[in-house]
Amino acid sequence: MSGDAVKRRIQKTHGLKHMKQRWSEQPQSAANGKEKDALSFDLSNVQPSEDEKSERGAIKRLSTMWSSFRGKHDKDRVMKEPPLQESLEPAPVDTPAREQRYMSGQYFFEYLVVVSLKKSKEGAYEPQITYQFPKRDGMVRFQREEEEKTLKAITLFCFPEGINWAPLTEYHSETFSFVLTEIDGSRRNGYCRRLLPHGNGARPPEAYCIISRLACFGLFSKIFDEVEKRRQISMAMIYPFMQSLREAAFPAPGNTVKIKSFIPDKGTEIISLTRPLDSWLEHVDFRTLFRCLTDEEVLLVFAAAVMERRIVFIAEELSTLSQVIHAVVALLYPFTWQHTFISIVPEILIDVVMAPTPYLLGVQKRLLEQVTDQSDLLVVDLSEDKGDTFLVQSGDEKSILPPKLQDEILQALRNRKEKATVEELNKVVSEAFLPFFVKTVGHFASYVTRKGSGQPGVFQSRAFYKAIESKTTRHFVKKFLQTQMFDLFIQELEQQQPASPQQGIFHKKIVEYQEKKKREKAKKR
């Protein structure tokens, strides 16, 4: 299908008359000097004036649809962004000990909204924001209009099914997440809980959504438990709790913050919120991934993701889609997915499956027929009642990874307990997959050469993969070198100075592996 045809199909609206699809090249970062393909949308019911068009930094808000797991670069951009009208700086810390316990410059969240389904004149239920905390006053015109676009995007993600709703007497509460990506690449996380509001008789569900710069799914799930408990009493009970939370500093990995909150008939409660020690896994819960797929199936999905292929996940539940996709992205650590990443694709945007570039998409099962007519992609069914797990596949996925290393991953995964906690499972899974990258590309630092002090490095790719003894591993690495995730990783390394300390668990594992090889080599002499 031609690019023009794709554009025409994506311009269908369901009442959003001014959605404009445009193909664009978005820079990954100023540091790497390269560009990458991405899709961007501008969603607005109001045509912008010429002044607004010229406003530098105006956000094309439904680039919110396209999330790249950029990690370090995103964090750098966030810190460089001009401050919003409402300051995001917390109160000054008092002691060095306190500085170590909290992340400087970070609130728990930017705002909480409640999205309700309201019946329109035509009889359809449309999502609308009925509560927002805090309200932002004093914004200039373009800031106010950009926030309105953000709020419109939030309603779309909270109810991606569109207007196909009816009042219900029973509804299973579910928690899921999505990512809003600005045109400059900075990102915010959306955490959403959908439930049936307290009351009698049939009624439509409503959604609570928290927008935050911080990625920590488990922690925000606990916050939703407290919000939901207070909502059953009164909407007014949410405000003091969220105000206390907003005034609290976000804890550093492994630390706890305590929030005081009053509840009628129960008195003052102390709520403890703890961040996981392994912060790179705090947005991940691997349980859903391994409940939906066998170890061998997870390995096949991992292989396709490493090669940056187009992958679509199918499920009924929004929570299943978001948890599985975030888990798959985490398996790629220390590399980051650099392409389109939408954990839950709204129905109105289902034509994104026709994009020719790599993506990770979560699609509800009722839209399956609009996905399976595509080729050259991997479609993974996560449903409990599925027949085949892989509904569409290229056929070579099992041969992508070196056989010996595949066996090592599967063997390591067998070490997990049947009823492991989230932390225990995260540890087993990371120890299963991280050594794969240590053994295949962990020798990268030895193949970056510099002409002089202060000069950027140059990666010697041919010598790098030629140094690998195993023929199957060398074959894999030669292909992996062509991915954007490896390219960006090496570009960052080239910009670092040799004296820069190598930090993080990946570098720690590399050192351990290299020392182990030296000991084994010494024993053979």
Coordinates of C-alpha atoms in Angstrom, one line a residue:
M1 CA 0.0 0.0 0.0
S2 CA 1.3 3.5 -0.9
G3 CA 2.2 6.1 1.7
D4 CA -0.7 8.3 0.3
A5 CA -3.1 5.4 0.8
V6 CA -2.0 4.9 4.3
K7 CA -2.5 8.6 5.0
R8 CA -6.0 8.5 3.6
R9 CA -7.0 5.5 5.8
I10 CA -5.6 7.0 9.0
Q11 CA -7.6 10.2 8.5
K12 CA -10.8 8.5 9.5
T13 CA -12.0 10.3 12.6
H14 CA -14.9 9.1 14.8
G15 CA -15.6 12.8 15.4
L16 CA -12.0 13.9 15.7
K17 CA -12.2 15.9 12.5
H18 CA -8.8 17.5 12.5
M19 CA -6.5 14.5 13.0
K20 CA -3.6 14.9 10.6
Q21 CA -1.2 12.1 9.9
R22 CA 2.3 13.0 8.8
W23 CA 5.4 11.0 8.2
S24 CA 8.4 12.6 9.7
E25 CA 12.0 12.2 10.6
Q26 CA 12.6 12.7 14.3
P27 CA 16.1 13.2 15.7
Q28 CA 17.2 10.7 18.4
S29 CA 19.4 13.2 20.1
A30 CA 21.6 16.1 19.4
A31 CA 24.6 14.1 20.6
N32 CA 24.3 11.3 18.0
G33 CA 23.6 13.5 15.0
K34 CA 21.5 10.8 13.4
E35 CA 17.8 10.7 12.6
K36 CA 15.3 7.9 12.9
D37 CA 11.9 7.2 11.4
A38 CA 8.8 7.7 13.5
L39 CA 5.2 8.5 13.1
S40 CA 3.7 11.7 14.5
F41 CA 0.1 12.9 14.8
D42 CA -1.4 16.3 15.5
L43 CA -4.8 15.9 17.2
S44 CA -6.8 19.0 17.7
N45 CA -10.4 20.1 17.1
V46 CA -9.2 23.6 16.5
Q47 CA -7.2 24.7 13.5
P48 CA -4.1 26.6 14.8
S49 CA -3.5 30.2 14.0
E50 CA -0.4 31.4 12.2
D51 CA 1.0 32.7 15.5
E52 CA 0.6 29.3 17.1
K53 CA 2.2 27.5 14.1
S54 CA 5.3 29.7 14.6
E55 CA 5.5 29.1 18.3
R56 CA 8.8 27.4 18.8
G57 CA 8.5 24.2 20.9
A58 CA 4.8 23.8 20.3
I59 CA 4.1 20.1 21.0
K60 CA 2.5 18.0 18.3
R61 CA 0.6 16.3 21.0
L62 CA -0.2 13.0 19.4
S63 CA 3.3 12.2 18.8
T64 CA 2.1 10.9 22.2
M65 CA 1.2 7.8 20.3
W66 CA 4.8 7.0 19.5
S67 CA 7.1 6.1 22.4
S68 CA 10.8 5.2 22.1
F69 CA 12.4 3.7 25.1
R70 CA 15.3 6.2 25.0
G71 CA 16.4 6.0 28.6
K72 CA 19.4 8.2 29.3
H73 CA 18.7 10.6 26.4
D74 CA 15.1 11.2 27.6
K75 CA 16.3 11.9 31.1
D76 CA 18.7 14.5 29.8
R77 CA 16.0 16.2 27.7
V78 CA 13.6 16.3 30.7
M79 CA 16.1 18.2 32.8
K80 CA 16.6 20.7 29.9
E81 CA 13.0 21.4 29.3
P82 CA 11.8 24.9 30.2
P83 CA 9.8 24.9 33.4
L84 CA 6.0 24.8 33.3
Q85 CA 4.0 27.6 34.8
E86 CA 3.8 25.6 38.0
S87 CA 7.2 24.9 39.4
L88 CA 8.3 21.2 39.4
E89 CA 11.1 21.8 42.0
P90 CA 10.4 20.2 45.4
A91 CA 11.2 22.0 48.7
P92 CA 15.0 22.1 49.5
V93 CA 16.3 19.1 51.3
D94 CA 17.8 19.5 54.7
T95 CA 20.6 17.0 55.0
P96 CA 23.0 15.0 52.8
A97 CA 21.3 11.8 54.1
R98 CA 18.0 13.1 52.9
E99 CA 19.5 13.9 49.5
Q100 CA 20.6 10.3 49.1
R101 CA 17.0 9.0 49.9
Y102 CA 15.2 11.2 47.3
M103 CA 15.5 12.0 43.6
S104 CA 16.2 15.7 43.3
G105 CA 13.8 17.7 41.1
Q106 CA 11.1 15.1 40.8
Y107 CA 7.5 15.1 41.9
F108 CA 5.6 11.8 42.1
F109 CA 3.2 13.0 39.4
E110 CA 2.1 16.0 37.3
Y111 CA -1.6 15.5 37.6
L112 CA -4.4 13.1 38.2
V113 CA -7.5 13.0 36.1
V114 CA -10.7 11.1 36.2
V115 CA -12.1 10.2 32.8
S116 CA -15.9 9.4 32.7
L117 CA -18.0 8.1 29.9
K118 CA -20.7 10.7 29.1
K119 CA -23.7 10.0 26.8
S120 CA -23.8 12.3 23.8
K121 CA -26.8 13.6 22.0
E122 CA -26.4 10.8 19.4
G123 CA -26.6 8.2 22.2
A124 CA -23.0 7.1 22.2
Y125 CA -20.7 7.2 25.3
E126 CA -17.8 9.5 24.9
P127 CA -14.8 9.8 27.3
Q128 CA -14.6 13.2 29.0
I129 CA -12.4 14.4 31.9
T130 CA -14.6 15.1 34.9
Y131 CA -11.9 15.7 37.5
Q132 CA -8.4 17.1 37.4
F133 CA -5.8 17.7 40.2
P134 CA -4.1 20.0 40.4
K135 CA -5.8 22.6 38.2
R136 CA -3.2 24.7 36.4
D137 CA -4.0 28.4 36.5
G138 CA -2.1 31.3 35.0
M139 CA -1.0 29.6 31.8
V140 CA -0.5 31.6 28.7
R141 CA -2.7 30.8 25.6
F142 CA -0.4 28.3 23.8
Q143 CA 0.4 26.4 27.1
R144 CA -3.4 26.1 27.9
E145 CA -4.1 24.8 24.4
E146 CA -1.2 22.3 24.5
E147 CA -2.5 21.0 27.8
E148 CA -6.0 20.6 26.2
K149 CA -4.4 18.4 23.5
T150 CA -2.6 16.3 26.2
L151 CA -5.9 15.8 28.0
K152 CA -7.6 14.8 24.8
A153 CA -4.8 12.2 24.2
I154 CA -5.3 10.9 27.8
T155 CA -9.0 10.2 27.2
L156 CA -8.1 8.3 24.0
F157 CA -5.7 6.0 25.8
C158 CA -8.0 5.5 28.9
F159 CA -10.8 4.3 26.6
P160 CA -9.0 3.1 23.4
E161 CA -12.2 1.2 22.4
G162 CA -13.7 4.4 21.2
I163 CA -17.5 5.0 21.7
N164 CA -18.5 1.3 21.8
W165 CA -19.7 1.3 25.4
A166 CA -22.9 0.5 27.3
P167 CA -23.8 0.7 31.0
L168 CA -22.6 -2.3 33.0
T169 CA -23.5 -4.0 36.4
E170 CA -20.2 -5.8 36.6
Y171 CA -16.7 -4.8 35.4
H172 CA -13.4 -6.3 36.3
S173 CA -11.0 -3.5 37.4
E174 CA -7.7 -3.3 35.5
T175 CA -4.6 -1.3 35.6
F176 CA -2.4 -0.5 32.6
S177 CA 0.0 2.1 31.4
F178 CA 0.9 4.1 28.3
V179 CA 3.5 6.7 27.2
L180 CA 3.1 10.2 26.0
T181 CA 6.1 11.3 23.8
E182 CA 6.7 14.9 23.0
I183 CA 8.1 16.0 19.6
D184 CA 11.5 16.5 21.2
G185 CA 11.6 12.9 22.5
S186 CA 10.9 13.6 26.2
R187 CA 8.3 11.4 27.6
R188 CA 5.7 11.1 30.3
N189 CA 4.1 8.0 31.7
G190 CA 0.4 7.5 31.9
Y191 CA -0.8 5.1 34.6
C192 CA -4.5 4.2 34.3
R193 CA -7.0 2.2 36.4
R194 CA -10.4 1.5 35.0
L195 CA -13.2 0.4 37.3
L196 CA -17.0 0.5 37.8
P197 CA -17.8 3.6 40.0
H198 CA -19.6 3.0 43.3
G199 CA -23.4 3.0 42.9
N200 CA -26.5 0.9 42.1
G201 CA -27.7 -0.4 38.8
A202 CA -26.1 -0.4 35.4
R203 CA -23.5 2.4 34.8
P204 CA -20.5 2.9 32.5
P205 CA -16.9 2.4 33.9
E206 CA -14.6 5.3 34.7
A207 CA -10.9 5.7 34.6
Y208 CA -8.3 7.3 36.9
C209 CA -5.2 8.4 35.2
I210 CA -1.9 9.7 36.7
I211 CA 0.6 11.4 34.5
S212 CA 4.2 11.3 35.7
R213 CA 7.8 11.7 34.4
L214 CA 8.6 8.7 36.5
A215 CA 8.5 5.1 35.4
C216 CA 7.5 2.8 38.3
F217 CA 4.4 0.7 37.5
G218 CA 4.2 -1.2 40.8
L219 CA 4.4 1.9 42.9
F220 CA 1.7 3.7 41.0
S221 CA -0.5 0.6 41.2
K222 CA -0.4 0.9 45.0
I223 CA -1.3 4.6 44.7
F224 CA -4.3 3.7 42.7
D225 CA -5.4 1.2 45.5
E226 CA -5.5 4.2 47.8
V227 CA -7.3 6.5 45.3
E228 CA -9.9 3.8 44.6
K229 CA -10.5 3.2 48.4
R230 CA -11.1 7.0 48.9
R231 CA -13.3 7.2 45.8
Q232 CA -15.7 4.7 47.3
I233 CA -16.2 7.1 50.2
S234 CA -16.3 10.4 48.3
M235 CA -14.5 12.1 45.4
A236 CA -13.5 14.8 47.9
M237 CA -11.4 12.3 49.8
I238 CA -9.0 12.0 46.8
Y239 CA -7.8 15.6 47.0
P240 CA -6.0 15.5 50.5
F241 CA -4.3 12.2 49.7
M242 CA -3.1 13.4 46.3
Q243 CA -2.0 16.7 47.8
S244 CA 0.1 14.9 50.4
L245 CA 1.6 12.7 47.7
R246 CA 2.4 15.6 45.5
E247 CA 4.2 17.4 48.3
A248 CA 6.3 14.3 49.0
A249 CA 9.7 13.8 47.3
F250 CA 10.1 10.8 45.1
P251 CA 12.3 8.2 46.9
A252 CA 15.6 6.9 45.5
P253 CA 15.8 3.2 44.5
G254 CA 15.4 0.9 47.5
N255 CA 14.0 3.7 49.7
T256 CA 10.6 4.4 51.1
V257 CA 8.4 7.5 51.5
K258 CA 5.6 7.6 54.1
I259 CA 2.4 9.5 53.3
K260 CA -0.1 10.5 56.0
S261 CA -3.7 10.5 55.0
F262 CA -6.9 10.9 57.0
I263 CA -10.0 8.7 56.4
P264 CA -13.3 9.2 58.3
D265 CA -14.0 6.5 60.9
K266 CA -10.5 5.1 60.5
G267 CA -8.4 8.1 61.5
T268 CA -4.9 8.9 60.1
E269 CA -3.3 6.2 58.0
I270 CA 0.4 5.9 57.2
I271 CA 0.9 4.7 53.6
S272 CA 4.4 3.4 52.8
L273 CA 5.6 3.6 49.2
T274 CA 8.8 1.8 48.3
R275 CA 10.8 1.8 45.1
P276 CA 12.5 -1.4 44.0
L277 CA 16.3 -1.5 44.4
D278 CA 16.8 -2.4 40.8
S279 CA 15.5 0.8 39.3
W280 CA 15.8 -0.3 35.6
L281 CA 13.2 -3.0 36.3
E282 CA 10.8 -1.0 38.5
H283 CA 8.4 -0.4 35.6
V284 CA 8.3 -4.2 34.8
D285 CA 6.3 -7.1 36.1
F286 CA 7.4 -10.3 34.2
R287 CA 4.7 -12.5 35.7
T288 CA 2.2 -11.7 33.0
L289 CA 4.7 -12.3 30.2
F290 CA 5.5 -15.8 31.5
R291 CA 1.9 -16.6 32.3
C292 CA 0.9 -15.9 28.7
L293 CA 3.9 -17.4 27.0
T294 CA 6.1 -20.4 27.5
D295 CA 9.8 -19.9 28.0
E296 CA 10.5 -21.0 24.4
E297 CA 7.9 -18.5 23.1
V298 CA 9.4 -15.7 25.1
L299 CA 12.8 -16.5 23.6
L300 CA 11.3 -16.3 20.1
V301 CA 9.7 -12.9 20.8
F302 CA 13.0 -11.7 22.3
A303 CA 14.9 -12.8 19.1
A304 CA 12.5 -10.8 16.9
A305 CA 12.7 -7.8 19.2
V306 CA 16.6 -7.9 19.1
M307 CA 16.4 -7.8 15.3
E308 CA 14.0 -4.8 15.5
R309 CA 11.1 -6.4 13.7
R310 CA 7.5 -5.4 13.6
I311 CA 5.7 -7.2 16.5
V312 CA 2.0 -7.0 17.4
F313 CA 0.6 -8.4 20.7
I314 CA -3.0 -9.4 20.8
A315 CA -5.1 -9.7 24.0
E316 CA -8.5 -8.8 25.5
E317 CA -7.2 -7.1 28.6
L318 CA -5.5 -3.7 28.4
S319 CA -3.4 -4.6 31.5
T320 CA -2.1 -7.7 29.8
L321 CA -1.0 -5.8 26.7
S322 CA 0.8 -3.0 28.6
Q323 CA 2.6 -5.4 31.1
V324 CA 3.8 -7.7 28.4
I325 CA 5.1 -5.0 26.0
H326 CA 7.0 -3.3 28.8
A327 CA 8.4 -6.6 29.9
V328 CA 9.7 -7.4 26.3
V329 CA 11.3 -4.0 26.1
A330 CA 13.1 -4.7 29.5
L331 CA 14.5 -7.9 28.1
L332 CA 16.6 -5.8 25.7
Y333 CA 18.6 -4.1 28.5
P334 CA 21.2 -2.5 28.3
F335 CA 19.9 -1.6 24.9
T336 CA 16.8 0.5 24.3
W337 CA 14.0 0.1 21.8
Q338 CA 14.4 3.0 19.3
H339 CA 11.2 2.7 17.3
T340 CA 7.4 3.0 17.6
F341 CA 6.2 1.6 20.9
I342 CA 2.5 1.7 21.7
S343 CA 1.4 -0.6 24.5
I344 CA -2.3 0.0 23.7
V345 CA -3.3 1.1 20.2
P346 CA -6.6 3.1 20.2
E347 CA -9.1 1.8 17.7
I348 CA -9.0 5.0 15.8
L349 CA -5.3 4.5 15.1
I350 CA -5.3 0.8 14.2
D351 CA -3.9 1.6 10.7
V352 CA -0.5 2.1 12.3
V353 CA 0.0 -1.6 11.8
M354 CA 0.6 -0.7 8.1
A355 CA 3.7 1.3 9.0
P356 CA 6.8 -0.1 7.2
T357 CA 9.1 0.6 10.1
P358 CA 9.8 -1.5 13.2
Y359 CA 7.3 -1.3 16.0
L360 CA 5.9 -2.9 19.2
L361 CA 2.2 -2.6 19.3
G362 CA -0.5 -3.8 21.7
V363 CA -3.9 -4.5 20.0
Q364 CA -7.2 -5.6 21.5
K365 CA -8.4 -9.0 20.1
R366 CA -11.6 -7.6 18.6
L367 CA -9.4 -5.8 16.1
L368 CA -7.4 -8.9 15.1
E369 CA -8.7 -9.1 11.6
Q370 CA -7.2 -5.7 10.8
V371 CA -3.8 -7.0 11.9
T372 CA -3.5 -10.5 10.4
D373 CA -3.9 -9.3 6.8
Q374 CA -0.4 -7.9 7.1
S375 CA 2.8 -9.8 6.3
D376 CA 6.4 -9.6 7.4
L377 CA 5.6 -9.2 11.0
L378 CA 5.2 -11.3 14.2
V379 CA 1.7 -11.4 15.7
V380 CA 1.6 -12.9 19.2
D381 CA -1.7 -14.0 20.7
L382 CA -1.6 -13.6 24.5
S383 CA -5.2 -14.9 25.1
E384 CA -6.0 -17.8 27.5
D385 CA -8.2 -19.5 24.9
K386 CA -5.8 -19.2 22.0
G387 CA -5.1 -21.9 19.5
D388 CA -1.7 -20.9 18.1
T389 CA 0.4 -18.4 19.9
F390 CA 2.0 -17.0 16.7
L391 CA -0.7 -16.0 14.3
V392 CA 1.7 -14.5 11.8
Q393 CA 5.5 -15.0 11.7
S394 CA 8.4 -14.9 9.3
G395 CA 9.5 -18.4 10.1
D396 CA 13.2 -17.8 10.8
E397 CA 12.7 -16.6 14.4
K398 CA 14.1 -19.8 16.0
S399 CA 17.4 -19.5 14.1
I400 CA 18.1 -15.8 15.0
L401 CA 20.0 -16.5 18.3
P402 CA 23.0 -18.8 18.6
P403 CA 21.7 -22.2 19.7
K404 CA 24.1 -22.6 22.6
L405 CA 23.1 -19.2 24.1
Q406 CA 19.4 -20.1 23.6
D407 CA 19.9 -23.2 25.7
E408 CA 21.7 -21.2 28.4
I409 CA 18.8 -18.7 28.6
L410 CA 16.2 -21.5 28.9
Q411 CA 18.3 -23.3 31.5
A412 CA 18.5 -20.1 33.6
L413 CA 14.8 -19.5 33.4
R414 CA 14.1 -22.9 34.9
N415 CA 15.6 -21.7 38.1
R416 CA 12.6 -19.6 38.9
K417 CA 10.1 -20.6 41.6
E418 CA 6.5 -21.4 40.7
K419 CA 5.1 -18.8 43.1
A420 CA 8.0 -16.3 42.9
T421 CA 7.5 -12.7 44.0
V422 CA 7.9 -9.9 41.4
E423 CA 11.4 -9.1 42.8
E424 CA 12.4 -12.8 42.7
L425 CA 11.1 -13.3 39.2
N426 CA 12.8 -10.0 38.0
K427 CA 16.1 -11.3 39.4
V428 CA 15.9 -14.6 37.6
V429 CA 14.8 -13.2 34.3
S430 CA 17.5 -10.5 34.3
E431 CA 20.1 -13.1 35.2
A432 CA 18.9 -15.2 32.3
F433 CA 18.9 -12.6 29.5
L434 CA 21.6 -10.1 30.5
P435 CA 24.5 -12.6 30.1
F436 CA 23.4 -13.1 26.5
F437 CA 24.5 -9.5 25.7
V438 CA 27.6 -9.9 27.9
K439 CA 28.8 -12.9 25.9
T440 CA 27.9 -11.6 22.5
V441 CA 28.9 -8.0 22.5
G442 CA 30.5 -7.4 26.0
H443 CA 33.9 -6.9 24.5
F444 CA 32.8 -3.6 22.7
A445 CA 35.0 -1.3 24.8
S446 CA 38.2 -2.8 23.4
Y447 CA 37.3 -1.9 19.9
V448 CA 36.8 1.9 20.3
T449 CA 39.9 3.7 19.2
R450 CA 40.9 7.4 19.6
K451 CA 43.4 9.5 17.8
G452 CA 44.2 11.7 20.8
S453 CA 43.1 12.9 24.2
G454 CA 39.7 14.6 24.1
Q455 CA 38.9 13.2 20.7
P456 CA 35.7 11.2 20.1
G457 CA 36.2 7.4 19.6
V458 CA 35.7 5.4 16.5
F459 CA 34.2 1.9 16.8
Q460 CA 36.0 -0.8 14.7
S461 CA 33.0 -2.9 13.8
R462 CA 34.7 -5.4 11.5
A463 CA 37.5 -6.2 14.0
F464 CA 34.9 -6.3 16.7
Y465 CA 32.8 -9.2 15.2
K466 CA 35.8 -10.9 13.7
A467 CA 37.2 -11.3 17.2
I468 CA 34.3 -13.6 18.1
E469 CA 35.4 -17.3 18.0
S470 CA 32.0 -18.9 17.7
K471 CA 30.7 -18.9 14.1
T472 CA 27.0 -18.8 15.1
T473 CA 27.6 -16.0 17.5
R474 CA 29.6 -14.1 15.0
H475 CA 26.8 -14.5 12.4
F476 CA 24.3 -13.1 15.0
V477 CA 26.5 -10.2 16.0
K478 CA 27.1 -9.1 12.4
K479 CA 23.3 -8.6 12.0
F480 CA 22.9 -7.1 15.4
L481 CA 25.5 -4.4 14.6
Q482 CA 23.0 -3.1 12.0
T483 CA 20.2 -2.3 14.5
Q484 CA 19.5 1.2 15.8
M485 CA 19.6 0.1 19.4
F486 CA 23.2 -1.1 19.0
D487 CA 24.1 1.9 16.9
L488 CA 22.9 4.4 19.5
F489 CA 24.7 2.4 22.3
I490 CA 28.0 2.6 20.5
Q491 CA 27.5 6.3 19.6
E492 CA 27.2 7.1 23.3
L493 CA 30.3 5.1 24.0
E494 CA 32.2 7.0 21.2
Q495 CA 31.4 10.3 22.9
Q496 CA 32.6 9.2 26.3
Q497 CA 36.1 9.9 27.4
P498 CA 38.3 6.9 28.3
A499 CA 38.5 8.1 31.9
S500 CA 34.7 8.1 32.3
P501 CA 33.7 5.5 34.8
Q502 CA 31.6 2.6 33.4
Q503 CA 28.7 2.2 35.7
G504 CA 25.6 0.0 35.8
I505 CA 24.9 -3.7 36.2
F506 CA 25.8 -4.4 32.6
H507 CA 29.3 -3.2 33.0
K508 CA 29.6 -5.1 36.3
K509 CA 28.5 -8.3 34.6
I510 CA 31.1 -7.7 31.8
V511 CA 33.9 -7.4 34.3
E512 CA 32.8 -10.5 36.2
Y513 CA 32.6 -12.5 32.9
Q514 CA 36.0 -11.4 31.7
E515 CA 37.6 -12.2 35.0
K516 CA 36.0 -15.6 34.9
K517 CA 37.4 -16.3 31.5
K518 CA 40.9 -15.2 32.6
R519 CA 40.7 -17.7 35.5
E520 CA 39.6 -20.5 33.2
K521 CA 42.3 -19.7 30.7
A522 CA 44.9 -19.7 33.5
K523 CA 43.8 -23.1 34.7
K524 CA 44.4 -24.6 31.2
R525 CA 48.0 -23.5 31.2

